[in-house]
XYZ file of C-alpha atoms in Angstrom:
119
model
C -31.036 4.429 62.416
C -30.181 4.412 66.097
C -30.770 7.617 67.999
C -30.114 9.065 71.431
C -31.697 12.232 72.795
C -28.805 14.437 73.926
C -30.858 17.367 75.215
C -33.904 19.554 74.688
C -33.183 23.098 73.520
C -34.918 26.160 72.156
C -34.347 28.088 68.951
C -35.076 31.734 68.411
C -34.508 35.092 69.995
C -35.853 36.732 73.171
C -39.402 36.718 71.704
C -39.411 33.193 70.330
C -38.518 30.097 72.307
C -39.225 27.269 69.906
C -38.584 23.779 71.329
C -36.216 21.449 69.476
C -34.362 18.275 70.418
C -30.668 17.615 69.795
C -30.094 13.999 68.792
C -27.141 11.755 68.229
C -27.902 9.652 65.158
C -26.107 6.525 64.049
C -26.898 5.198 60.574
C -27.047 1.436 60.232
C -27.016 0.864 56.481
C -25.530 4.107 55.153
C -28.326 4.545 52.622
C -28.671 7.966 50.988
C -30.828 10.300 53.123
C -31.352 7.541 55.725
C -31.059 9.858 58.735
C -33.232 12.524 57.158
C -35.981 10.104 56.100
C -36.042 8.340 59.461
C -36.257 11.593 61.430
C -39.113 12.770 59.216
C -40.851 9.395 59.583
C -40.608 9.705 63.382
C -42.367 13.056 63.090
C -39.253 15.111 63.821
C -37.677 16.363 60.585
C -34.188 17.838 60.807
C -34.215 21.632 61.180
C -33.887 23.364 57.785
C -34.068 20.107 55.808
C -34.950 21.346 52.311
C -36.255 17.953 51.183
C -37.967 16.299 54.156
C -38.812 19.405 56.185
C -42.151 21.199 56.365
C -41.963 22.685 52.853
C -39.759 19.964 51.395
C -40.140 18.319 48.037
C -40.352 14.756 49.418
C -43.302 13.067 51.073
C -44.293 14.686 54.339
C -43.924 12.562 57.489
C -41.542 10.187 55.745
C -44.391 9.030 53.494
C -46.760 8.064 56.299
C -50.404 9.186 56.105
C -51.321 11.873 58.661
C -53.475 9.482 60.738
C -50.676 6.886 60.810
C -47.980 9.369 61.874
C -50.295 10.645 64.628
C -50.514 7.092 66.006
C -46.804 6.314 65.556
C -45.507 9.632 66.875
C -48.164 11.341 69.022
C -45.593 13.832 70.376
C -44.168 14.707 66.988
C -43.290 18.166 65.761
C -46.645 19.512 64.656
C -47.055 21.279 61.340
C -47.484 24.537 63.255
C -44.208 24.005 65.147
C -42.388 23.085 61.943
C -43.665 26.303 60.321
C -42.458 28.348 63.323
C -38.994 26.804 63.015
C -38.993 27.442 59.263
C -39.956 31.092 59.864
C -36.678 31.607 61.739
C -34.983 31.497 58.347
C -32.250 28.998 59.216
C -30.492 28.400 55.906
C -28.232 25.435 56.658
C -29.627 22.070 57.612
C -28.812 21.166 61.222
C -27.114 17.879 60.378
C -23.427 17.373 61.101
C -21.063 14.407 61.130
C -19.299 14.668 64.486
C -16.935 11.875 63.486
C -16.150 9.796 60.424
C -14.165 6.567 60.472
C -12.957 4.398 57.646
C -10.034 2.247 56.585
C -7.357 4.015 54.529
C -7.823 2.883 50.895
C -4.130 2.003 50.440
C -2.767 1.010 53.857
C -5.973 -0.316 55.410
C -5.127 1.635 58.593
C -8.234 2.667 60.560
C -8.634 6.458 60.393
C -11.019 8.767 62.256
C -11.772 12.458 61.831
C -13.721 14.521 64.366
C -15.190 18.017 64.251
C -17.312 19.898 66.802
C -20.900 20.684 65.954
C -21.142 24.184 64.440
C -24.678 24.859 65.698
């Protein structure tokens, strides 16, 4: 997965200013959950990810042991920060395909669809 930091932002209301980072992600292989697993493995799970987030069903930290993830990603989203984000009650995962491109299955013509980010 290739990623670019677009900007640093905050989530929350006037009482809570929880830091988050907006990324542009580009999958390389197209494997199922690739973006989600890689973000979690970098110590920055996607906001409201029900599987790889703080209370997710999958392995925490993308499967890395706590001591390993601390070495690999010393500035990662701490467990405390992840719990604060979770407490905001965001229901939809903050993952969106800004654009999709593929060849038309019949004509072979290259087609692209774009949609603005809803969050």
